[in-house]
Every structure is written in C-alpha cells, then in structure tokens.
Short mmCIF file of C-alpha atoms in Angstrom, two decimals:
data_model
loop_
_atom_site.label_atom_id
_atom_site.label_comp_id
_atom_site.label_asym_id
_atom_site.label_seq_id
_atom_site.Cartn_x
_atom_site.Cartn_y
_atom_site.Cartn_z
CA UNK A 1 148.68 146.41 71.73
CA UNK A 2 151.46 148.48 73.02
CA UNK A 3 152.20 149.06 76.71
CA UNK A 4 151.77 152.97 76.72
CA UNK A 5 148.28 152.49 74.93
CA UNK A 6 147.21 149.84 77.04
CA UNK A 7 147.69 152.20 80.28
CA UNK A 8 146.07 154.96 78.65
CA UNK A 9 142.91 152.94 77.88
CA UNK A 10 142.89 151.70 81.53
CA UNK A 11 143.10 155.46 82.98
CA UNK A 12 140.54 156.64 80.26
CA UNK A 13 137.79 153.87 81.15
CA UNK A 14 137.22 155.43 84.69
CA UNK A 15 137.03 158.84 83.00
CA UNK A 16 134.51 157.76 80.64
CA UNK A 17 132.10 156.49 83.24
CA UNK A 18 132.99 159.24 85.39
CA UNK A 19 131.43 161.81 82.73
CA UNK A 20 128.46 159.66 82.03
CA UNK A 21 127.69 159.37 85.42
CA UNK A 22 127.76 163.36 86.11
CA UNK A 23 125.63 163.68 82.91
CA UNK A 24 123.17 160.56 83.65
CA UNK A 25 122.68 161.31 87.26
CA UNK A 26 121.83 164.89 88.39
CA UNK A 27 122.59 164.67 92.00
CA UNK A 28 126.46 162.98 91.22
CA UNK A 29 129.04 165.42 91.50
CA UNK A 30 132.20 165.25 89.59
CA UNK A 31 134.38 165.40 92.98
CA UNK A 32 132.83 162.81 94.45
CA UNK A 33 133.61 160.36 91.43
CA UNK A 34 137.20 161.78 91.55
CA UNK A 35 137.52 160.84 94.89
CA UNK A 36 135.83 157.04 94.45
CA UNK A 37 138.60 156.63 91.87
CA UNK A 38 141.18 157.50 94.27
CA UNK A 39 139.64 155.35 96.81
CA UNK A 40 139.69 151.98 94.37
CA UNK A 41 143.27 152.92 93.69
CA UNK A 42 144.06 153.23 97.46
CA UNK A 43 142.19 149.76 98.50
CA UNK A 44 144.87 147.97 96.15
CA UNK A 45 147.54 148.45 98.85
CA UNK A 46 145.81 146.64 101.68
CA UNK A 47 144.45 144.11 99.43
CA UNK A 48 148.20 143.28 98.02
CA UNK A 49 149.78 143.56 101.48
CA UNK A 50 146.99 141.12 103.01
CA UNK A 51 147.11 138.53 99.98
CA UNK A 52 150.94 138.42 100.04
CA UNK A 53 151.15 136.95 103.56
CA UNK A 54 147.74 134.95 102.99
CA UNK A 55 149.12 133.02 100.02
CA UNK A 56 152.11 131.57 102.37
CA UNK A 57 149.76 129.53 104.14
CA UNK A 58 149.68 125.82 103.59
CA UNK A 59 145.85 125.55 102.29
CA UNK A 60 146.54 128.08 99.51
CA UNK A 61 149.76 126.55 98.46
CA UNK A 62 148.07 122.91 97.40
CA UNK A 63 147.17 122.17 93.80
CA UNK A 64 144.13 120.03 94.19
CA UNK A 65 140.41 121.39 93.06
CA UNK A 66 139.21 121.83 96.60
CA UNK A 67 142.12 124.04 97.56
CA UNK A 68 142.06 126.03 94.23
CA UNK A 69 138.28 126.76 95.14
CA UNK A 70 138.90 127.50 98.69
CA UNK A 71 141.63 130.22 97.61
CA UNK A 72 139.57 131.62 94.99
CA UNK A 73 136.68 132.50 97.51
CA UNK A 74 138.80 133.42 100.24
CA UNK A 75 141.60 134.79 98.60
CA UNK A 76 140.01 136.51 95.42
CA UNK A 77 136.24 136.93 96.94
CA UNK A 78 136.13 137.85 100.78
CA UNK A 79 139.60 139.39 101.20
CA UNK A 80 139.14 142.03 97.93
CA UNK A 81 135.39 142.61 98.49
CA UNK A 82 135.95 143.17 102.40
CA UNK A 83 138.72 145.59 102.25
CA UNK A 84 136.98 147.39 98.99
CA UNK A 85 133.79 147.60 101.27
CA UNK A 86 135.81 149.08 104.27
CA UNK A 87 137.55 151.54 101.86
CA UNK A 88 134.18 152.51 100.53
CA UNK A 89 133.54 153.68 104.29
CA UNK A 90 135.36 156.98 103.01
CA UNK A 91 132.71 157.60 100.44
CA UNK A 92 130.44 160.38 101.35
CA UNK A 93 126.93 159.63 101.79
CA UNK A 94 125.12 162.12 103.52
CA UNK A 95 122.93 164.46 101.83
CA UNK A 96 122.87 162.72 98.30
CA UNK A 97 120.77 159.88 97.10
CA UNK A 98 121.30 155.97 96.70
CA UNK A 99 121.77 156.31 92.87
CA UNK A 100 124.73 158.92 93.59
CA UNK A 101 126.24 156.70 96.07
CA UNK A 102 125.91 153.71 93.80
CA UNK A 103 127.59 155.33 91.18
CA UNK A 104 130.27 156.11 93.23
CA UNK A 105 130.77 152.62 94.25
CA UNK A 106 130.76 151.54 90.79
CA UNK A 107 133.66 154.23 89.90
CA UNK A 108 135.44 152.73 92.69
CA UNK A 109 135.43 149.21 91.52
CA UNK A 110 135.78 150.44 88.14
CA UNK A 111 139.18 151.93 88.96
CA UNK A 112 140.25 149.26 91.14
CA UNK A 113 139.89 146.92 88.21
CA UNK A 114 141.66 149.21 85.73
CA UNK A 115 144.50 149.92 88.22
CA UNK A 116 145.06 146.08 88.63
CA UNK A 117 145.12 145.56 85.26
CA UNK A 118 148.01 148.07 84.57
CA UNK A 119 149.94 146.04 87.50
CA UNK A 120 149.21 142.82 85.41
CA UNK A 121 150.80 144.84 82.22
CA UNK A 122 153.69 145.34 83.97
CA UNK A 123 153.95 142.03 85.13
CA UNK A 124 153.71 140.88 81.31
CA UNK A 125 149.96 139.81 80.94
CA UNK A 126 149.08 140.95 77.45
CA UNK A 127 145.32 139.95 77.02
CA UNK A 128 144.31 143.54 78.06
CA UNK A 129 140.84 143.58 75.99
CA UNK A 130 139.80 140.13 77.58
CA UNK A 131 140.54 141.46 81.13
CA UNK A 132 138.38 144.57 80.52
CA UNK A 133 135.59 142.65 79.52
CA UNK A 134 135.83 140.37 82.23
CA UNK A 135 137.82 141.25 85.31
CA UNK A 136 137.17 144.80 85.29
CA UNK A 137 133.53 144.35 84.99
CA UNK A 138 133.42 141.75 88.00
CA UNK A 139 135.17 144.40 90.31
CA UNK A 140 132.91 146.87 89.28
CA UNK A 141 129.39 145.29 89.85
CA UNK A 142 130.96 143.53 92.74
CA UNK A 143 131.67 147.00 94.43
CA UNK A 144 128.03 147.89 93.30
CA UNK A 145 126.84 145.22 95.73
CA UNK A 146 128.88 146.01 98.44
CA UNK A 147 127.72 149.39 97.89
CA UNK A 148 124.12 148.43 98.43
CA UNK A 149 124.93 146.46 101.70
CA UNK A 150 126.81 149.39 102.95
CA UNK A 151 124.20 151.80 102.07
CA UNK A 152 121.56 149.68 103.58
CA UNK A 153 123.92 149.74 106.85
CA UNK A 154 124.18 153.30 107.44
CA UNK A 155 120.61 153.60 106.68
CA UNK A 156 119.95 151.05 109.82
CA UNK A 157 118.16 148.60 107.90
CA UNK A 158 121.35 146.12 106.97
CA UNK A 159 120.98 143.72 104.08
CA UNK A 160 123.74 141.38 104.27
CA UNK A 161 122.97 139.03 100.93
CA UNK A 162 124.41 141.68 98.50
CA UNK A 163 128.03 141.56 100.30
CA UNK A 164 127.13 137.58 100.37
CA UNK A 165 126.79 137.35 96.62
CA UNK A 166 129.58 139.83 95.95
CA UNK A 167 132.14 137.90 97.73
CA UNK A 168 130.93 134.34 96.70
CA UNK A 169 130.57 135.42 92.70
CA UNK A 170 133.88 136.87 92.70
CA UNK A 171 135.63 133.80 94.00
CA UNK A 172 133.49 131.68 91.62
CA UNK A 173 134.60 133.94 88.73
CA UNK A 174 138.04 133.69 89.38
CA UNK A 175 137.82 129.95 90.12
CA UNK A 176 136.66 129.21 86.53
CA UNK A 177 138.66 131.85 85.17
CA UNK A 178 141.94 129.55 85.51
CA UNK A 179 140.45 127.10 83.32
CA UNK A 180 140.44 126.60 79.46
CA UNK A 181 138.03 125.39 77.04
CA UNK A 182 134.44 124.73 78.27
CA UNK A 183 134.75 125.61 81.96
CA UNK A 184 135.92 128.93 81.36
CA UNK A 185 132.37 129.99 80.24
CA UNK A 186 131.26 129.62 83.85
CA UNK A 187 133.05 132.77 84.65
CA UNK A 188 131.30 134.29 82.15
CA UNK A 189 127.87 132.98 83.90
CA UNK A 190 129.34 134.33 87.19
CA UNK A 191 129.77 137.96 85.85
CA UNK A 192 126.12 137.75 84.30
CA UNK A 193 124.79 136.54 87.77
CA UNK A 194 126.76 139.44 89.70
CA UNK A 195 125.11 141.89 86.71
CA UNK A 196 121.62 140.40 87.47
CA UNK A 197 122.09 140.53 91.32
CA UNK A 198 123.15 144.00 91.21
CA UNK A 199 120.30 145.11 89.04
CA UNK A 200 117.90 143.19 91.68
CA UNK A 201 119.53 144.47 94.68
CA UNK A 202 119.52 148.38 93.32
CA UNK A 203 115.75 147.99 92.70
CA UNK A 204 114.97 146.71 96.07
CA UNK A 205 116.52 149.67 97.66
CA UNK A 206 115.15 152.06 95.56
CA UNK A 207 111.63 150.45 96.49
CA UNK A 208 110.08 152.26 99.21
CA UNK A 209 108.96 150.52 102.14
CA UNK A 210 105.30 151.68 101.71
CA UNK A 211 105.20 150.47 98.52
CA UNK A 212 106.59 147.07 98.95
CA UNK A 213 103.49 144.99 100.22
CA UNK A 214 103.78 141.55 101.40
CA UNK A 215 101.56 138.54 100.08
CA UNK A 216 99.58 138.58 103.00
CA UNK A 217 98.62 142.21 102.97
CA UNK A 218 97.97 141.71 99.31
CA UNK A 219 95.58 139.08 100.04
CA UNK A 220 93.74 140.81 102.67
CA UNK A 221 93.12 144.11 100.40
CA UNK A 222 91.65 141.66 97.99
CA UNK A 223 89.13 140.34 100.39
CA UNK A 224 88.48 143.67 101.29
CA UNK A 225 88.01 144.69 97.73
CA UNK A 226 85.38 141.47 97.06
CA UNK A 227 83.29 142.40 100.33
CA UNK A 228 82.86 145.94 99.14
CA UNK A 229 81.53 144.30 96.00
CA UNK A 230 79.31 141.76 97.26
CA UNK A 231 78.18 143.85 100.29
CA UNK A 232 78.17 147.69 99.69
CA UNK A 233 78.31 150.41 102.01
CA UNK A 234 75.10 151.90 103.37
CA UNK A 235 76.35 155.50 102.52
CA UNK A 236 76.89 154.18 98.76
CA UNK A 237 73.31 152.52 98.84
CA UNK A 238 71.89 155.39 99.81
CA UNK A 239 73.19 157.43 97.01
CA UNK A 240 72.25 154.81 94.59
CA UNK A 241 68.64 154.38 95.12
CA UNK A 242 65.94 156.68 93.69
CA UNK A 243 63.50 157.99 96.01
CA UNK A 244 59.78 157.32 95.24
CA UNK A 245 57.17 159.89 96.23
CA UNK A 246 54.05 158.47 98.21
CA UNK A 247 50.81 159.56 97.38
CA UNK A 248 49.19 161.24 100.17
CA UNK A 249 45.95 159.69 101.69
CA UNK A 250 42.79 161.29 101.43
CA UNK A 251 42.17 162.98 104.75
CA UNK A 252 38.34 162.70 106.40
CA UNK A 253 36.24 165.57 106.01
CA UNK A 254 36.03 167.74 108.88
CA UNK A 255 32.71 169.85 110.18
CA UNK A 256 34.41 172.93 108.90
CA UNK A 257 34.77 171.55 105.24
CA UNK A 258 31.13 170.39 105.25
CA UNK A 259 29.63 173.46 106.18
CA UNK A 260 31.51 175.27 103.31
CA UNK A 261 30.10 172.82 100.99
CA UNK A 262 26.80 173.44 102.20
CA UNK A 263 27.45 177.10 101.59
CA UNK A 264 28.18 176.65 98.18
CA UNK A 265 25.49 174.46 97.68
CA UNK A 266 22.54 176.86 99.05
CA UNK A 267 24.25 179.67 97.01
CA UNK A 268 24.09 177.55 94.12
CA UNK A 269 20.58 176.81 94.43
CA UNK A 270 19.46 180.23 95.09
CA UNK A 271 21.05 181.25 91.76
CA UNK A 272 19.43 178.75 89.72
CA UNK A 273 15.65 179.70 91.26
CA UNK A 274 15.50 183.15 89.31
CA UNK A 275 17.00 181.61 86.21
CA UNK A 276 14.45 178.86 86.08
CA UNK A 277 11.82 181.75 86.63
CA UNK A 278 12.76 183.58 83.71
CA UNK A 279 12.76 180.58 81.48
CA UNK A 280 9.12 180.10 82.48
CA UNK A 281 7.81 183.58 81.90
CA UNK A 282 9.72 183.15 78.30
CA UNK A 283 7.48 180.29 77.55
CA UNK A 284 4.50 181.71 78.44
CA UNK A 285 4.99 184.77 76.85
CA UNK A 286 5.64 182.98 73.65
CA UNK A 287 2.26 180.74 73.82
#
C-alpha cells in the first residue's frame, strides 16, 4: 500500500465514524465531533514532548522483562491516557447527553490513534492494516473509558476505575504487542477486555440511580411481597369478603297488634253468622 493511500485511509476513518455518530445519536453535533478530532490531534504534542524526556530515565533504558512492563504501563498507558484525558477537558459537555459526550471521546481517541499511525508511516512502519485494527482500536476505547471517568467527575459522582482500566489495559496491550508468536495474542485479549469494560461502564453510567437497587433493597422488597401474600391488608380483605344477609328476628307481638288481630277476628265471625243462617234456611225450604 502506497504512502499517500495509507495517509488518506487514516484521515478517512475518523470522518466515517463522525458521520455515523451524527446519524446514530440525535444529540451529537457535527461541530462537536470536528472539535474532538482536533483535540485528539492536539494531544499528540504534549504526549510526544513528555515521552521524549521520560525515555531518557535509566529505568526505561533497561532491557529486562520487568523494565519493559513498567515502561509499557507508565510510558504508554499512564502518560498517554492522562494527557488524553486532560485534553478531553476541552470537549463541551453542558446541555448534552452522555451518549453524545461519549461519542466525542471516541472520536478523540480515534483521531489520536490515526494521526499517530501517520507518524509511524513516515518513520517507515509498513503494516498499516494491522495497526488500524489493534493500536487504533485500543486508543479509541481507552479514550471512551477515560471519558466515562471524566463525565462522572463532572457530575460530582467520580468513578476512578474506568481510568484505571484504561491506563492498565493500554499498558498491557503495548507490552504484549512487542512480542511475536503466541504471546502476541495477549495483546488481542487486552483489546477485547477494553471493549468489554467500555461497554460495562457505559451501561453503569447510563443506568439511573433510582433503578439501580442494591441486593439488600431487593431482599427487603421480596420479603414485603411475601408478607403481603401471607397476610393481606385489611382493605383488601374487606373487598374480597362477601356480605351475607342475616335473617331478621321475629319481634314479640305488642298490645296494638293483638288488638288488631282481635278486631279482624270478630269481623270475620260476624260475617260468617248470616252465611250459616242462610244455608240452614235453604235446607229447611228444601225439606
């Protein structure tokens, strides 16, 4: 692959993701993504300046495995991620959602990785395709982890573990990327762990605090539900029970009721006497 084509690919890649974020995230603005790419390019200047003086220390010039690991974690992990995170303080965050800010951090890390690849191209590095799917990816998602920490810090609920993961995983990746053969695959494992941690912390920050219940709170809510099942509330009990009509007891007869019955009885007797006399007269007339 020619040098011009490789440089064009490194410039085109941030532009592609910038367009994707503008379409996929409604709150994301094109000017914010453009400023994020400029911020990633700007962060290369202090990183290169600091690393130039750090490499002159005796601990970083040794060739032992321990010295190489310390160099990878401090030189590539801690310094790069710290400077990158400080530069991301220039990104706008007010009056926007966390997904939009998270996309800005990804664009910042992506542009830093792509512009760093251009520097490697001028230095004679030829395996551009391998670097785009390894080093550029680790730069992008480590910036996302640092962005999660930065967002939580600005919202006054700081979570330091995303930044710790970003620095540690970046250093581990650089340590194993220098090997060949079997040990090189551990650098791929570091990239996959970075992707996983980035997804986990993104979901943790997106989850509202009210819905995030602790195990103790979940246990108490379950016990309350069991109590409600075994011991129903009085209001629910009164609703469910059916009302049975009780038969009315017969009241004792009063004096007035007795007088009424006596009157009706005498009236009936008086009406029966003429009827009996009439029947008797009819019998005698027949005889």
